[in-house]
CSV table of C-alpha atoms in Angstrom, one decimal:
chain,number,residue,atom,x,y,z
A,5,MET,CA,0.3,-0.1,-0.3
A,6,THR,CA,1.5,3.7,-1.4
A,7,ASP,CA,1.7,6.6,1.4
A,8,LYS,CA,-0.8,9.0,0.5
A,9,LEU,CA,0.4,12.5,-1.7
A,10,LYS,CA,1.2,15.3,0.1
A,11,ILE,CA,0.2,18.0,-1.7
A,12,PHE,CA,0.9,21.9,-0.8
A,13,ASP,CA,-1.0,24.8,-2.4
A,14,VAL,CA,1.1,27.9,-2.9
A,15,ASP,CA,-2.0,29.7,-4.2
A,16,GLN,CA,-5.8,29.3,-2.6
A,17,HIS,CA,-7.4,33.2,-2.5
A,18,LEU,CA,-8.8,33.9,0.5
A,19,CYS,CA,-12.7,35.6,0.1
A,20,ASP,CA,-13.1,39.1,0.9
A,21,LEU,CA,-16.3,40.0,-0.3
A,22,ASN,CA,-18.0,40.0,3.5
A,23,ILE,CA,-15.3,42.3,4.7
A,24,CYS,CA,-15.3,45.3,1.8
A,25,ASP,CA,-17.3,48.2,4.0
A,26,TRP,CA,-14.6,49.9,5.3
A,27,GLU,CA,-15.7,53.2,6.0
A,28,LEU,CA,-15.5,52.7,9.6
A,29,ASN,CA,-11.6,51.3,8.7
A,30,VAL,CA,-10.0,53.8,7.7
A,31,PRO,CA,-9.5,57.8,9.1
A,32,THR,CA,-12.5,59.8,9.5
A,33,HIS,CA,-11.3,62.0,6.4
A,34,LEU,CA,-10.9,59.1,3.9
A,35,GLN,CA,-14.1,57.5,4.3
A,36,HIS,CA,-15.4,59.5,1.4
A,37,LYS,CA,-13.5,57.1,-1.4
A,38,ALA,CA,-12.5,54.0,1.0
A,39,PRO,CA,-13.3,49.7,-0.6
A,40,LYS,CA,-17.0,49.4,-0.3
A,41,ASN,CA,-19.5,46.7,-2.5
A,42,VAL,CA,-22.0,48.2,-4.7
A,43,VAL,CA,-24.3,46.7,-7.2
A,44,VAL,CA,-24.4,48.1,-10.9
A,45,ASN,CA,-26.6,46.8,-13.4
A,46,GLY,CA,-27.4,43.7,-11.3
A,47,VAL,CA,-23.2,43.2,-10.9
A,48,GLU,CA,-22.0,43.2,-7.8
A,49,ARG,CA,-18.9,44.8,-7.9
A,50,LEU,CA,-15.7,46.8,-5.7
A,51,TRP,CA,-16.1,50.4,-5.5
A,52,ILE,CA,-12.9,52.9,-4.5
A,53,GLU,CA,-11.7,56.2,-5.2
A,54,ASN,CA,-14.9,56.5,-7.7
A,55,LYS,CA,-13.8,53.5,-9.5
A,56,LEU,CA,-14.8,50.0,-10.0
A,57,TYR,CA,-13.2,46.3,-9.8
A,58,PRO,CA,-12.8,44.4,-11.7
A,59,LYS,CA,-13.6,47.0,-14.4
A,60,GLU,CA,-16.6,47.1,-15.5
A,61,SER,CA,-16.0,48.0,-19.3
A,62,GLY,CA,-13.2,49.2,-21.7
A,63,PHE,CA,-9.9,48.1,-22.6
A,64,GLY,CA,-8.6,46.0,-19.8
A,65,VAL,CA,-12.2,45.3,-19.1
A,66,GLY,CA,-12.3,42.9,-15.8
A,67,SER,CA,-14.4,39.1,-15.5
A,68,PRO,CA,-18.6,40.4,-16.2
A,69,MET,CA,-19.4,38.6,-13.1
A,70,GLY,CA,-17.9,41.3,-11.2
A,71,SER,CA,-16.7,40.5,-7.2
A,72,LYS,CA,-18.1,37.1,-7.8
A,73,ALA,CA,-15.6,35.6,-10.3
A,74,GLY,CA,-13.1,35.5,-7.0
A,75,GLY,CA,-15.6,32.9,-5.2
A,76,ASN,CA,-17.3,33.6,-1.8
A,77,VAL,CA,-16.9,30.6,0.6
A,78,THR,CA,-16.8,30.7,4.0
A,79,LEU,CA,-13.0,29.4,5.7
A,80,GLU,CA,-15.1,26.1,7.2
A,81,LYS,CA,-15.9,25.2,3.3
A,82,ARG,CA,-12.5,26.2,2.3
A,83,LEU,CA,-10.9,24.3,4.4
A,84,SER,CA,-13.4,21.0,3.9
A,85,TRP,CA,-12.6,21.2,0.0
A,86,MET,CA,-9.1,21.5,0.7
A,87,SER,CA,-9.5,17.8,2.9
A,88,THR,CA,-11.8,16.3,0.1
A,89,VAL,CA,-9.4,16.8,-2.7
A,90,GLY,CA,-6.6,16.0,-0.4
A,91,ILE,CA,-4.1,19.3,0.4
A,92,ASP,CA,-2.5,18.9,3.4
A,93,GLY,CA,-1.7,23.3,3.2
A,94,ALA,CA,-1.9,26.1,1.4
A,95,ILE,CA,-0.8,29.5,1.5
A,96,PHE,CA,-3.9,31.6,1.8
A,97,THR,CA,-3.1,34.7,-0.9
A,98,PRO,CA,-5.3,37.8,-1.3
A,99,GLY,CA,-8.9,38.0,-2.9
A,100,ASN,CA,-10.5,40.8,-4.8
A,101,LEU,CA,-9.6,43.6,-2.1
A,102,GLY,CA,-6.1,42.6,-1.9
A,103,MET,CA,-5.5,42.9,-5.9
A,104,ALA,CA,-7.4,46.0,-6.1
A,105,ILE,CA,-4.7,47.4,-3.9
A,106,HIS,CA,-2.4,48.3,-6.6
A,107,SER,CA,-4.3,50.7,-8.2
A,108,ILE,CA,-5.6,52.8,-4.9
A,109,GLU,CA,-3.7,56.1,-5.5
A,110,ASP,CA,-4.0,57.9,-2.4
A,111,ILE,CA,-0.8,56.2,-0.7
A,112,GLU,CA,-2.4,57.4,3.1
A,113,LEU,CA,-6.0,55.0,2.0
A,114,LYS,CA,-3.8,52.5,0.7
A,115,HIS,CA,-1.4,51.7,3.7
A,116,ALA,CA,-4.6,52.3,6.2
A,117,VAL,CA,-6.5,49.6,4.1
A,118,CYS,CA,-3.3,47.3,3.5
A,119,GLN,CA,-2.4,46.9,7.4
A,120,THR,CA,-6.0,46.2,8.2
A,121,TYR,CA,-6.0,43.7,5.3
A,122,ARG,CA,-2.9,41.6,6.5
A,123,GLU,CA,-4.4,41.7,9.3
A,124,TRP,CA,-7.3,40.0,8.4
A,125,GLN,CA,-5.0,37.6,6.1
A,126,LEU,CA,-3.0,36.5,8.5
A,127,GLU,CA,-6.1,35.5,11.3
A,128,GLN,CA,-7.7,33.5,8.4
A,129,ALA,CA,-4.7,31.5,8.6
A,130,VAL,CA,-4.0,31.3,12.5
A,131,ILE,CA,-7.8,30.3,12.6
A,132,GLY,CA,-7.2,28.1,9.8
A,133,GLY,CA,-5.0,26.1,11.4
A,134,SER,CA,-0.9,25.0,11.8
A,135,HIS,CA,-1.1,24.1,7.9
A,136,CYS,CA,-2.3,27.4,6.6
A,137,PHE,CA,-0.1,29.9,5.6
A,138,ALA,CA,-0.4,33.6,4.4
A,139,GLY,CA,1.2,35.3,1.6
A,140,ILE,CA,1.3,38.8,2.7
A,141,LEU,CA,-0.3,41.5,1.1
A,142,THR,CA,2.8,43.6,-0.1
A,143,ASP,CA,3.2,47.2,-2.0
A,144,PRO,CA,5.6,49.1,-2.8
A,145,PHE,CA,4.1,52.0,-1.6
A,146,SER,CA,2.8,50.1,1.8
A,147,LEU,CA,5.5,47.4,3.3
A,148,PRO,CA,4.5,45.1,6.4
A,149,THR,CA,6.6,45.9,9.4
A,150,LYS,CA,9.4,43.3,10.4
A,151,SER,CA,7.9,42.3,13.3
A,152,PHE,CA,4.6,41.7,11.9
A,153,LEU,CA,6.0,39.2,9.2
A,154,ALA,CA,7.8,37.2,11.7
A,155,HIS,CA,4.5,35.4,12.6
A,156,GLU,CA,5.2,31.7,11.8
A,157,GLN,CA,2.4,31.7,9.7
A,158,VAL,CA,3.6,34.7,7.5
A,159,CYS,CA,5.6,32.1,4.5
A,160,SER,CA,5.6,35.3,1.7
A,161,LEU,CA,5.1,38.4,0.8
A,162,TYR,CA,2.3,38.4,-2.3
A,163,MET,CA,2.2,41.1,-4.8
A,164,ARG,CA,1.2,42.4,-8.4
A,165,PRO,CA,3.8,42.0,-11.1
A,166,THR,CA,2.4,45.2,-13.0
A,167,ASN,CA,0.6,48.3,-11.5
A,168,ALA,CA,-1.3,50.8,-12.2
A,169,GLN,CA,1.9,53.5,-11.4
A,170,GLN,CA,3.5,51.5,-14.2
A,171,ILE,CA,6.5,50.7,-11.9
A,172,HIS,CA,9.3,48.7,-13.3
A,173,MET,CA,10.6,45.7,-11.6
A,174,TRP,CA,14.2,47.9,-11.4
A,175,GLU,CA,12.6,50.9,-10.4
A,176,GLU,CA,13.0,52.3,-6.8
A,177,PRO,CA,10.6,51.7,-4.9
A,178,MET,CA,10.5,48.2,-5.9
A,179,HIS,CA,13.9,47.4,-4.1
A,180,ASN,CA,12.1,48.5,-1.1
A,181,VAL,CA,10.2,45.4,-1.3
A,182,TYR,CA,13.3,43.4,-2.5
A,183,LYS,CA,15.0,44.3,0.8
A,184,LEU,CA,12.5,44.0,3.4
A,185,ALA,CA,12.1,40.3,1.8
A,186,CYS,CA,15.1,39.0,1.4
A,187,GLU,CA,16.0,40.7,5.4
A,188,MET,CA,12.7,38.4,6.3
A,189,ASP,CA,14.1,35.0,3.9
A,190,LEU,CA,10.2,35.6,2.5
A,191,PRO,CA,9.7,34.9,-1.0
A,192,ILE,CA,7.4,37.2,-3.1
A,193,ILE,CA,4.5,35.4,-5.0
A,194,LEU,CA,3.8,37.3,-7.9
A,195,HIS,CA,0.1,36.9,-9.4
A,196,GLY,CA,-1.3,38.9,-12.5
A,197,GLY,CA,-4.4,39.5,-12.8
A,198,THR,CA,-7.2,41.3,-15.4
A,199,GLY,CA,-9.8,44.5,-14.7
A,200,TYR,CA,-7.8,45.7,-11.9
A,201,TYR,CA,-6.1,49.3,-13.9
A,202,GLN,CA,-2.9,47.6,-14.0
A,203,ASN,CA,-0.4,48.3,-17.0
A,204,SER,CA,-0.6,45.3,-18.9
A,205,PRO,CA,0.1,46.3,-22.5
A,206,VAL,CA,-1.1,43.1,-24.1
A,207,SER,CA,-4.7,42.7,-21.9
A,208,ASP,CA,-5.4,45.8,-21.9
A,209,GLN,CA,-5.4,46.1,-25.9
A,210,TYR,CA,-8.6,44.3,-25.1
A,211,ASP,CA,-12.5,45.5,-24.4
A,212,ASN,CA,-13.8,41.8,-24.3
A,213,TYR,CA,-13.2,39.9,-21.2
A,214,PHE,CA,-11.8,37.2,-23.8
A,215,TYR,CA,-8.8,38.5,-24.8
A,216,SER,CA,-8.2,40.3,-21.7
A,217,HIS,CA,-7.9,37.5,-19.3
A,218,LEU,CA,-6.4,35.4,-21.8
A,219,PHE,CA,-3.5,37.6,-22.4
A,220,SER,CA,-2.9,39.7,-18.9
A,221,HIS,CA,-1.6,36.6,-16.7
A,222,THR,CA,0.8,35.2,-18.7
A,223,VAL,CA,1.9,38.5,-20.6
A,224,GLU,CA,2.7,39.7,-17.2
A,225,MET,CA,5.0,37.2,-15.6
A,226,GLN,CA,7.5,37.9,-18.8
A,227,MET,CA,7.1,41.0,-18.5
A,228,ALA,CA,8.1,40.7,-14.7
A,229,LEU,CA,10.9,38.1,-15.3
A,230,SER,CA,12.6,39.8,-18.3
A,231,GLU,CA,12.8,42.8,-16.1
A,232,LEU,CA,14.2,41.2,-13.2
A,233,ILE,CA,16.4,39.1,-15.2
A,234,GLY,CA,17.4,41.9,-17.1
A,235,HIS,CA,18.1,44.7,-15.1
A,236,GLY,CA,20.5,41.8,-12.3
A,237,ILE,CA,18.2,42.1,-9.8
A,238,PHE,CA,18.9,38.7,-8.6
A,239,ARG,CA,22.5,39.5,-9.1
A,240,GLU,CA,22.5,42.3,-6.8
A,241,TYR,CA,19.9,40.7,-4.2
A,242,LYS,CA,21.1,37.2,-4.3
A,243,ASN,CA,18.6,35.9,-2.4
A,244,LEU,CA,15.4,37.3,-3.7
A,245,LYS,CA,13.3,34.6,-4.7
A,246,ILE,CA,9.7,34.8,-6.8
A,247,ILE,CA,7.7,32.2,-7.0
A,248,PHE,CA,5.5,32.9,-10.5
A,249,VAL,CA,1.9,31.8,-10.1
A,250,GLU,CA,-1.5,31.0,-12.1
A,251,ALA,CA,0.2,31.8,-15.2
A,252,GLY,CA,1.0,28.1,-16.1
A,253,VAL,CA,4.8,26.6,-16.8
A,254,SER,CA,3.6,25.4,-20.8
A,255,TRP,CA,5.4,28.9,-21.9
A,256,VAL,CA,8.1,28.8,-19.7
A,257,PRO,CA,11.0,27.2,-21.5
A,258,SER,CA,10.8,29.1,-24.9
A,259,PHE,CA,10.3,32.6,-23.4
A,260,VAL,CA,13.6,31.8,-21.3
A,261,ALA,CA,15.3,30.6,-24.4
A,262,ARG,CA,15.1,34.3,-25.9
A,263,LEU,CA,15.5,35.9,-23.2
A,264,HIS,CA,18.5,33.7,-22.6
A,265,HIS,CA,19.4,34.9,-26.5
A,266,HIS,CA,18.6,38.3,-25.7
A,267,MET,CA,20.9,38.5,-23.1
A,268,LYS,CA,23.2,37.1,-25.0
A,269,ARG,CA,22.9,39.2,-28.0
A,270,LEU,CA,22.0,42.5,-26.6
A,271,GLY,CA,22.6,42.5,-23.4
A,272,LYS,CA,25.2,45.4,-23.7
A,273,TYR,CA,21.4,47.6,-23.6
A,274,ILE,CA,20.5,46.6,-19.8
A,275,PRO,CA,22.3,46.7,-16.8
A,276,GLY,CA,22.0,43.0,-16.1
A,277,LYS,CA,24.6,42.1,-18.7
A,278,GLY,CA,26.3,38.2,-17.8
A,279,VAL,CA,23.8,37.0,-15.8
A,280,ASP,CA,23.1,33.6,-16.1
A,281,VAL,CA,19.8,33.2,-17.0
A,282,TYR,CA,19.1,29.3,-16.5
A,283,GLU,CA,21.2,29.3,-12.9
A,284,THR,CA,19.2,32.2,-11.8
A,285,LEU,CA,16.1,30.7,-12.3
A,286,TYR,CA,17.4,26.9,-11.0
A,287,ASN,CA,18.3,28.9,-7.8
A,288,ASN,CA,15.9,32.0,-7.6
A,289,CYS,CA,12.2,31.2,-8.9
A,290,MET,CA,9.5,29.0,-9.2
A,291,PHE,CA,6.9,28.4,-10.8
A,292,SER,CA,3.6,27.5,-10.3
A,293,VAL,CA,1.5,25.0,-12.5
A,294,PHE,CA,-1.8,25.1,-14.2
A,295,ASN,CA,-4.9,23.5,-16.1
A,296,GLU,CA,-3.5,24.0,-19.0
A,297,ASP,CA,-0.2,22.4,-18.2
A,298,ALA,CA,-1.6,18.9,-17.6
A,299,GLU,CA,-0.5,17.1,-20.9
A,300,GLY,CA,2.5,15.7,-20.5
A,301,LEU,CA,3.7,17.3,-17.6
A,302,GLY,CA,5.5,14.8,-16.5
A,303,ASN,CA,8.4,14.4,-19.0
A,304,PHE,CA,8.5,18.6,-19.5
A,305,LEU,CA,9.3,18.8,-15.8
A,306,ILE,CA,12.3,16.3,-16.8
A,307,GLU,CA,13.2,17.8,-20.4
A,308,ASN,CA,13.6,20.7,-18.4
A,309,HIS,CA,15.2,20.0,-15.2
A,310,TRP,CA,16.1,23.6,-14.4
A,311,MET,CA,12.0,24.6,-14.1
A,312,LYS,CA,11.3,24.2,-10.3
A,313,ALA,CA,7.6,23.5,-10.5
A,314,ALA,CA,4.4,23.6,-7.6
A,315,LEU,CA,0.9,23.5,-7.6
A,316,GLY,CA,-1.0,26.7,-7.1
A,317,SER,CA,-5.0,25.5,-7.1
A,318,ASP,CA,-6.2,29.2,-7.5
A,319,TYR,CA,-9.1,28.2,-5.3
A,320,PRO,CA,-12.3,29.3,-5.6
A,321,HIS,CA,-11.9,30.5,-8.7
A,322,TRP,CA,-13.7,30.4,-11.7
A,323,ASP,CA,-10.8,28.5,-13.3
A,324,THR,CA,-10.2,26.5,-10.0
A,325,MET,CA,-6.8,23.9,-11.2
A,326,ASN,CA,-7.9,20.5,-11.0
A,327,VAL,CA,-5.9,19.3,-8.6
A,328,MET,CA,-5.1,15.8,-8.5
A,329,GLY,CA,-5.9,15.8,-12.3
A,330,ILE,CA,-2.3,18.2,-12.9
A,331,LEU,CA,0.0,15.2,-12.3
A,332,LYS,CA,-1.9,12.5,-13.1
A,333,ASP,CA,1.1,11.9,-16.3
A,334,VAL,CA,4.2,12.9,-13.0
A,335,HIS,CA,5.7,9.8,-11.7
A,336,GLY,CA,8.1,9.2,-9.5
A,337,GLU,CA,10.2,11.3,-6.9
A,338,ILE,CA,9.3,14.5,-10.0
A,339,ARG,CA,5.6,14.1,-8.6
A,340,ASN,CA,6.6,14.6,-4.8
A,341,LYS,CA,8.7,17.7,-5.7
A,342,VAL,CA,6.2,19.1,-7.8
A,343,ALA,CA,3.4,18.0,-5.1
A,344,TYR,CA,4.8,19.1,-2.1
A,345,GLN,CA,9.2,18.8,-1.6
A,346,ASN,CA,9.9,22.2,-4.2
A,347,ALA,CA,7.6,24.4,-2.1
A,348,PHE,CA,8.8,23.2,1.6
A,349,ASP,CA,12.0,23.7,0.1
A,350,PHE,CA,11.4,27.0,-1.7
A,351,LEU,CA,9.3,28.5,1.7
A,352,ARG,CA,11.7,26.8,4.1
A,353,ILE,CA,8.6,25.1,5.2
A,354,GLY,CA,8.9,22.0,7.5
A,355,ALA,CA,7.1,18.3,6.3
A,356,GLU,CA,6.0,18.1,9.6
A,357,THR,CA,3.9,21.4,10.1
A,358,VAL,CA,2.0,19.5,7.0
A,359,LYS,CA,0.4,16.7,8.0
């Protein structure tokens, strides 16, 4: 009789619909533009600073389902689902409001919302149990404190790869995040999104959700990866670790080969000249597999042994990954690595913690 496969989920979204009316959670002079739930044209959306999330229409449009696209399950239902599908541990990442933080223009409001949201995130993980961890919401203009991040159930930071301010990964505000991550020995989870007023050049060309969603996650990750490598960020922050989630892994080898070629031939134009792309990815990066990766994933990972892969379900979003189905073609030691060991090693989580 074989032992049950241990599974760790690096991307499980919290549902924050019921905590989004924040007029009393921020200073009085900010209450007129604080987050709140509204119904527009029969669809519930998040309202902040006179903008709707996900974006209702126009270029870079968000889901027609509005806030409900992110699901709305209780913590009890979440834990029950984890037990049913065999997930032993998970990182609780931000939900709809957490995804919208980067687009808040008022820095004081942004910080007030971030602080309260982070406390709620950690509270959810603590209530969930020792096998639940928090990927703490982080913004270049609102950093969590070191004392807060020292909690044993905080295992990573969480950030959008693109933002409304159009700040590139190499610009100075981002360095504050990198320094904090390295000082606290916490990886950064990068997670794209659709309809949050982000700077996503390809998906922002479309006013149809089919296309804006099709391109947003993968293209945003390609941009972030290129900027981190191209500007030598990993060379400057040798202990910096990045987890790219909900973009799948099938695109990674071909894109990295192209990036590697550009570094060789056009490296003189960027600060990261001379960086070994494959070695850097092996040491500093991890990618979560997703629905589109299922067929032939085992052979794919054997052929691309430099790439660390993990599981990220995206639960309870509409495109939640089939957690067991994704591993149907993955066997042996690679199956264990993808299911839990890569994540444990990357996040420095002991196997005894997740039972």
